[in-house]
Coordinates of C-alpha atoms in Angstrom, one line a residue:
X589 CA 0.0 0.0 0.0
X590 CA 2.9 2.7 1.0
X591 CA 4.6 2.0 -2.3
X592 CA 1.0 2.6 -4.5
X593 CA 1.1 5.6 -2.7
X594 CA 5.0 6.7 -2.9
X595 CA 4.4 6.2 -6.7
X596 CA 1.4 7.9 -6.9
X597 CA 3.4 10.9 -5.3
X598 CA 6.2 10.3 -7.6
X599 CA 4.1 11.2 -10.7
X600 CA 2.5 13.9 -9.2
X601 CA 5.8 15.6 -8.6
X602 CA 6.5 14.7 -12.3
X603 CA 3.7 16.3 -13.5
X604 CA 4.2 19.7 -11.8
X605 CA 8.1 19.2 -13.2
X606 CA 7.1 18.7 -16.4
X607 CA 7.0 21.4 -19.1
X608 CA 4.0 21.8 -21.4
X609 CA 4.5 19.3 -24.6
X610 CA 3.0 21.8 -27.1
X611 CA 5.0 24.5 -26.1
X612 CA 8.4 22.7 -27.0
X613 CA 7.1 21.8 -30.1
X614 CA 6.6 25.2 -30.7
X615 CA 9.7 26.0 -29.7
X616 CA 11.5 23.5 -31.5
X617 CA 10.2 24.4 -34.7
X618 CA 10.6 28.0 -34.5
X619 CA 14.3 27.2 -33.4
X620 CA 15.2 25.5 -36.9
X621 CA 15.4 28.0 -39.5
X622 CA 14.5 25.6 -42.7
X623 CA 11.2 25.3 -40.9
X624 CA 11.6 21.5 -40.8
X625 CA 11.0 19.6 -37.0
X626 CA 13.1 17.5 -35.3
X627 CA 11.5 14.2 -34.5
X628 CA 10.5 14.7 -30.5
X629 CA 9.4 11.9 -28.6
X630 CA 6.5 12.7 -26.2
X631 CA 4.1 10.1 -25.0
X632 CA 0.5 10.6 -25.6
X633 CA -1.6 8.8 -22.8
X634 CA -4.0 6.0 -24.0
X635 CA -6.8 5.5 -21.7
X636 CA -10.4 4.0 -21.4
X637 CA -13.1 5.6 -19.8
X638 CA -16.5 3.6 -18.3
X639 CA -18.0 4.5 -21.5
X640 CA -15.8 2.7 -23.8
X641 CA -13.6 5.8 -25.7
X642 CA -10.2 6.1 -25.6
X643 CA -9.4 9.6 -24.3
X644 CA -6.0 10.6 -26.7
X645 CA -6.3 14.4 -25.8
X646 CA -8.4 15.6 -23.2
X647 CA -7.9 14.5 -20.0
X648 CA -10.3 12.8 -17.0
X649 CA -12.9 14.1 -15.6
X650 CA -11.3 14.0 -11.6
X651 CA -8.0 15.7 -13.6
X652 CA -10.2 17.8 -15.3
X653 CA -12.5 18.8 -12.6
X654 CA -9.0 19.2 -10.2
X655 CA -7.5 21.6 -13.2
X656 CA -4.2 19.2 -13.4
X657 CA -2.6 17.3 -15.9
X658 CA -3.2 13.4 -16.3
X659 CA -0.5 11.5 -15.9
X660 CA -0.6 8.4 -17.9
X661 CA -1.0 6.0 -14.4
X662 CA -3.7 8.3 -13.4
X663 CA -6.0 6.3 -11.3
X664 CA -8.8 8.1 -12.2
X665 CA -8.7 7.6 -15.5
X666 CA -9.7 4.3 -16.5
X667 CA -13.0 4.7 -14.4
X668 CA -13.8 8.6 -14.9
X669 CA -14.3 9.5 -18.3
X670 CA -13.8 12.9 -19.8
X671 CA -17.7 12.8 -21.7
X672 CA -19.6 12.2 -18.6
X673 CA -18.1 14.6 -15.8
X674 CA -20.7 14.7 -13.9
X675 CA -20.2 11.0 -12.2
X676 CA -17.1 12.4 -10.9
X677 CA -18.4 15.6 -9.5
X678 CA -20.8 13.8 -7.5
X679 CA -18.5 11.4 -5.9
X680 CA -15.9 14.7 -5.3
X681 CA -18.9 16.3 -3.9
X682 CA -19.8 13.7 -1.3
X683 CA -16.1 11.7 -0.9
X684 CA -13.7 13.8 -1.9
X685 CA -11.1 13.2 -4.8
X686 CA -8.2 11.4 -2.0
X687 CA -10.5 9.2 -0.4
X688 CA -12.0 7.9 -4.1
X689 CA -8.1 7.6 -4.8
X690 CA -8.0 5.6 -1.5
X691 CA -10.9 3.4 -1.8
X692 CA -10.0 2.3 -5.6
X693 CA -6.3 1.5 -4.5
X694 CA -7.5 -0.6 -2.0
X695 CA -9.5 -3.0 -3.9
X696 CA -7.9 -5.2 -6.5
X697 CA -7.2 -3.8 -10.1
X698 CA -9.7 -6.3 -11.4
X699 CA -12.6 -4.9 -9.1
X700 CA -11.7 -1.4 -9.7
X701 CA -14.5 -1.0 -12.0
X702 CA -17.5 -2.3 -10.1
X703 CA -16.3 0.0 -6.9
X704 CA -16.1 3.3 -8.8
X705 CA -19.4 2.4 -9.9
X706 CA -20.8 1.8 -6.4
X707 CA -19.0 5.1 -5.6
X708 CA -20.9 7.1 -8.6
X709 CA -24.8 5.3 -7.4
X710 CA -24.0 5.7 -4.1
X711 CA -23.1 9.5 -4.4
X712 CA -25.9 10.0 -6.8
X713 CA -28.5 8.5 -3.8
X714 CA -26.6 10.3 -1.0
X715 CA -27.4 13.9 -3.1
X716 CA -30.6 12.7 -3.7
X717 CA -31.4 11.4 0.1
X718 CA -29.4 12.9 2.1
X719 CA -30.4 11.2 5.4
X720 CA -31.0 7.4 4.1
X721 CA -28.6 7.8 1.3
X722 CA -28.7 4.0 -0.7
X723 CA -30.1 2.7 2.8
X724 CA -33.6 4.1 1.5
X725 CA -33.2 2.5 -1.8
X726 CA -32.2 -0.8 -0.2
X727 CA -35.3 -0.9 2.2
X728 CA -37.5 -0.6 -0.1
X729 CA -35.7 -3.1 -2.9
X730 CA -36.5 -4.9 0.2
X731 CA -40.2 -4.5 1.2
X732 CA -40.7 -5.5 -2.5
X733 CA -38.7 -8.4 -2.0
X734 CA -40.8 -9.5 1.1
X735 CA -44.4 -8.6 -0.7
X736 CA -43.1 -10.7 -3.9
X737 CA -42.3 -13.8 -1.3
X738 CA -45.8 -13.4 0.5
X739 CA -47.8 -13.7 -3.1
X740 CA -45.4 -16.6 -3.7
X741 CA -46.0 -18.4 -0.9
X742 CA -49.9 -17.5 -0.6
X743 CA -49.8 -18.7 -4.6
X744 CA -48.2 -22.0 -3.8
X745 CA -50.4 -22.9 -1.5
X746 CA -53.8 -22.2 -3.4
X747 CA -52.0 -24.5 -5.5
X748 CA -51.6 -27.2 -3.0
X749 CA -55.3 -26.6 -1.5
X750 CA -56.5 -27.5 -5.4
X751 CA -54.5 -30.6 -5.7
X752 CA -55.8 -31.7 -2.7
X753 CA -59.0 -31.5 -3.8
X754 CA -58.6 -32.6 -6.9
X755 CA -57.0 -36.0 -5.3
X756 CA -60.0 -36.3 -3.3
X757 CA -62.7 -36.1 -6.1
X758 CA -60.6 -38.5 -8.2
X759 CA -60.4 -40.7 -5.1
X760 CA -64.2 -40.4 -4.1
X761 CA -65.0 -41.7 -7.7
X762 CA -62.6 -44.1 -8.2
X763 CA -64.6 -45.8 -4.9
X764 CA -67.5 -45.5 -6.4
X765 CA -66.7 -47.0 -9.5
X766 CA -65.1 -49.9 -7.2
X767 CA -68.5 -50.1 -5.5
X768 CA -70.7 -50.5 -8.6
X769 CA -68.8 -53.1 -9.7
X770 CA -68.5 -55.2 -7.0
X771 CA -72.4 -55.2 -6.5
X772 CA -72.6 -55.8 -10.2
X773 CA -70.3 -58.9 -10.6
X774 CA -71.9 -60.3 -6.8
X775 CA -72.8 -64.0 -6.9
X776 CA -76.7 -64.6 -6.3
X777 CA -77.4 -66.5 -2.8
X778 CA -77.8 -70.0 -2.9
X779 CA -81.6 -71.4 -2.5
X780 CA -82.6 -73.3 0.7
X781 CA -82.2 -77.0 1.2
X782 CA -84.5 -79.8 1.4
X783 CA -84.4 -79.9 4.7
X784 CA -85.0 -76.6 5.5
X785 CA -88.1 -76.2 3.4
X786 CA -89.5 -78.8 5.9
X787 CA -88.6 -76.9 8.8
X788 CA -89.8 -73.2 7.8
X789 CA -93.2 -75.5 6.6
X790 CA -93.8 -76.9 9.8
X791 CA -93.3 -73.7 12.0
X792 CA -95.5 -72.0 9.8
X793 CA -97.7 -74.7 10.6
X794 CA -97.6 -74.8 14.0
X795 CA -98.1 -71.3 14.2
X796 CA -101.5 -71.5 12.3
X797 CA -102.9 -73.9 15.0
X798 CA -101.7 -71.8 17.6
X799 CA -103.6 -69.0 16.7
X800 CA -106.8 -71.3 15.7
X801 CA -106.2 -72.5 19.1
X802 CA -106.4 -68.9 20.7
X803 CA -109.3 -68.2 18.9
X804 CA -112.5 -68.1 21.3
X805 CA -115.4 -71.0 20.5
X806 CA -118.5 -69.3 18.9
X807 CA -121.7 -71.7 20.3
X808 CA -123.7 -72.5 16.9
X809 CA -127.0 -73.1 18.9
X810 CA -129.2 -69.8 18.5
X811 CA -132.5 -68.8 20.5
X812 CA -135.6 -69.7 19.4
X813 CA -137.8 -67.1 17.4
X814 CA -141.5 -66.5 18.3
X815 CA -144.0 -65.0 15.2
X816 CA -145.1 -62.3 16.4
X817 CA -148.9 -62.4 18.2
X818 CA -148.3 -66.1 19.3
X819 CA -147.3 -66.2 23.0
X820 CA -144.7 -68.9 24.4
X821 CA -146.2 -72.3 25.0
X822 CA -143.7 -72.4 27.5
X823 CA -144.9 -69.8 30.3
X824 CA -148.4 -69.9 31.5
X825 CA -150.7 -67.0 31.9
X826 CA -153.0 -67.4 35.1
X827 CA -155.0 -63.9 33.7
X828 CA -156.9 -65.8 31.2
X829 CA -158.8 -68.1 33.5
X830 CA -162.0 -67.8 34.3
X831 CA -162.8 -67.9 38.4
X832 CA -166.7 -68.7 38.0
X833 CA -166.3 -72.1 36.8
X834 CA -164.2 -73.1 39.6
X835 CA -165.9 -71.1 42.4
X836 CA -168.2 -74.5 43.3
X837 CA -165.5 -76.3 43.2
X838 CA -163.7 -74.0 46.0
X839 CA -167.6 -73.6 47.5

């Protein structure tokens, strides 16, 4: 970590040392009289910003924003580019440009990428909220996450309450079906013996003269009629004899 640092020092000192590139140009053509220039070698920084240009002239947006020159091992650079300043302003704004520095040095070169764009939303949420910050947006990336998982669950298990029913009615019938054809396909039961014939016969026999027994005995003998205006022979009437013929007798 000290010696990412000591370079990064290094080239800043190198940048304030070293003199502007046009102006020797300049000077080294207006310094040959046949107007003809001296092959100079100057090293023209190649670098690719998050949007995919290569940045030949102009330099970063953090070197640009800072009004300094970009050295070729800017670390900026490769993350910040010069077309869309505005990402780096916002992370100056809420970080600062030597803690961005700090925070990209300490994460490997190959996850360099993915941090300065956490850095970039991150800002852009803490301007935007400045008391939640990304903590808002995550809470509620979250209460969706728990309503989506309640309509899940409450989802599967409509599901499950209809395949139980379903099972159920397929079950019920399939019984039914078993029923029907077992009552169908039933064997008739046998007819009664012989024997048994007899036996039901004479019960039902007995129990006839039981009941004839039972029965009380009507006499057939019925009380004589008398026409009417003929008087029983049988009792006598004393008021149709006549007194005078016996009175002599009783003298």
């Amino acid at each position: 970590m000290s010696t990412e640092r000591e370079r990064l020092d290094e080239i800043g000192k190198k940048i304030k040392r070293e003199p502007d590139t046009a102006g020797v140009v300049v000077a080294a053509v207006a310094g040959t009289g046949t107007g003809t220039a001296t092959p100079i070698e100057h090293r023209v920084p190649h670098r690719l910003g998050l949007g995919g240009a290569v940045n030949t002239v102009t330099p970063c947006a953090a070197c640009k924003l800072l009004r300094r020159r970009c050295a070729q091992e800017c670390p900026f650079a490769p993350y910040f580019s010069p077309h869309e300043p505005h990402k780096f302003a916002a992370v100056h704004k809420v970080f600062g440009a030597s803690n961005v520095s700090k925070m990209l040095l300490e994460v490997g070169e190959a996850e360099r990428a993915d941090a300065a764009s956490s850095l970039v939303y991150e800002a852009n949420l803490r301007l935007r909220d400045p008391v939640y910050g990304c903590m808002g947006a995550i809470s509620m990336l979250q209460q969706q996450v728990n309503a989506l998982e309640a309509e899940l669950e409450a989802v599967r298990a409509e599901i499950f309450k209809r395949r139980y029913r379903q099972a159920g009615a397929a079950t019920g019938l399939m019984d039914d079906v078993q029923v029907h054809i077992t009552a169908g396909f039933a064997a008739p039961p046998p007819p009664p013996s012989m024997h048994a014939r007899d036996v039901v016969s004479v019960a039902d026999a007995g129990g006839q003269g039981q009941e004839l027994a039972g029965a009380p005995v009507i006499s057939s003998a019925s009380p004589p009629v008398y026409p009417a205006g003929q008087p029983s022979t049988s009792t006598t009437d004393y008021s149709s004899l006549n007194t005078s013929e016996h009175a002599a007798y009783f003298g």
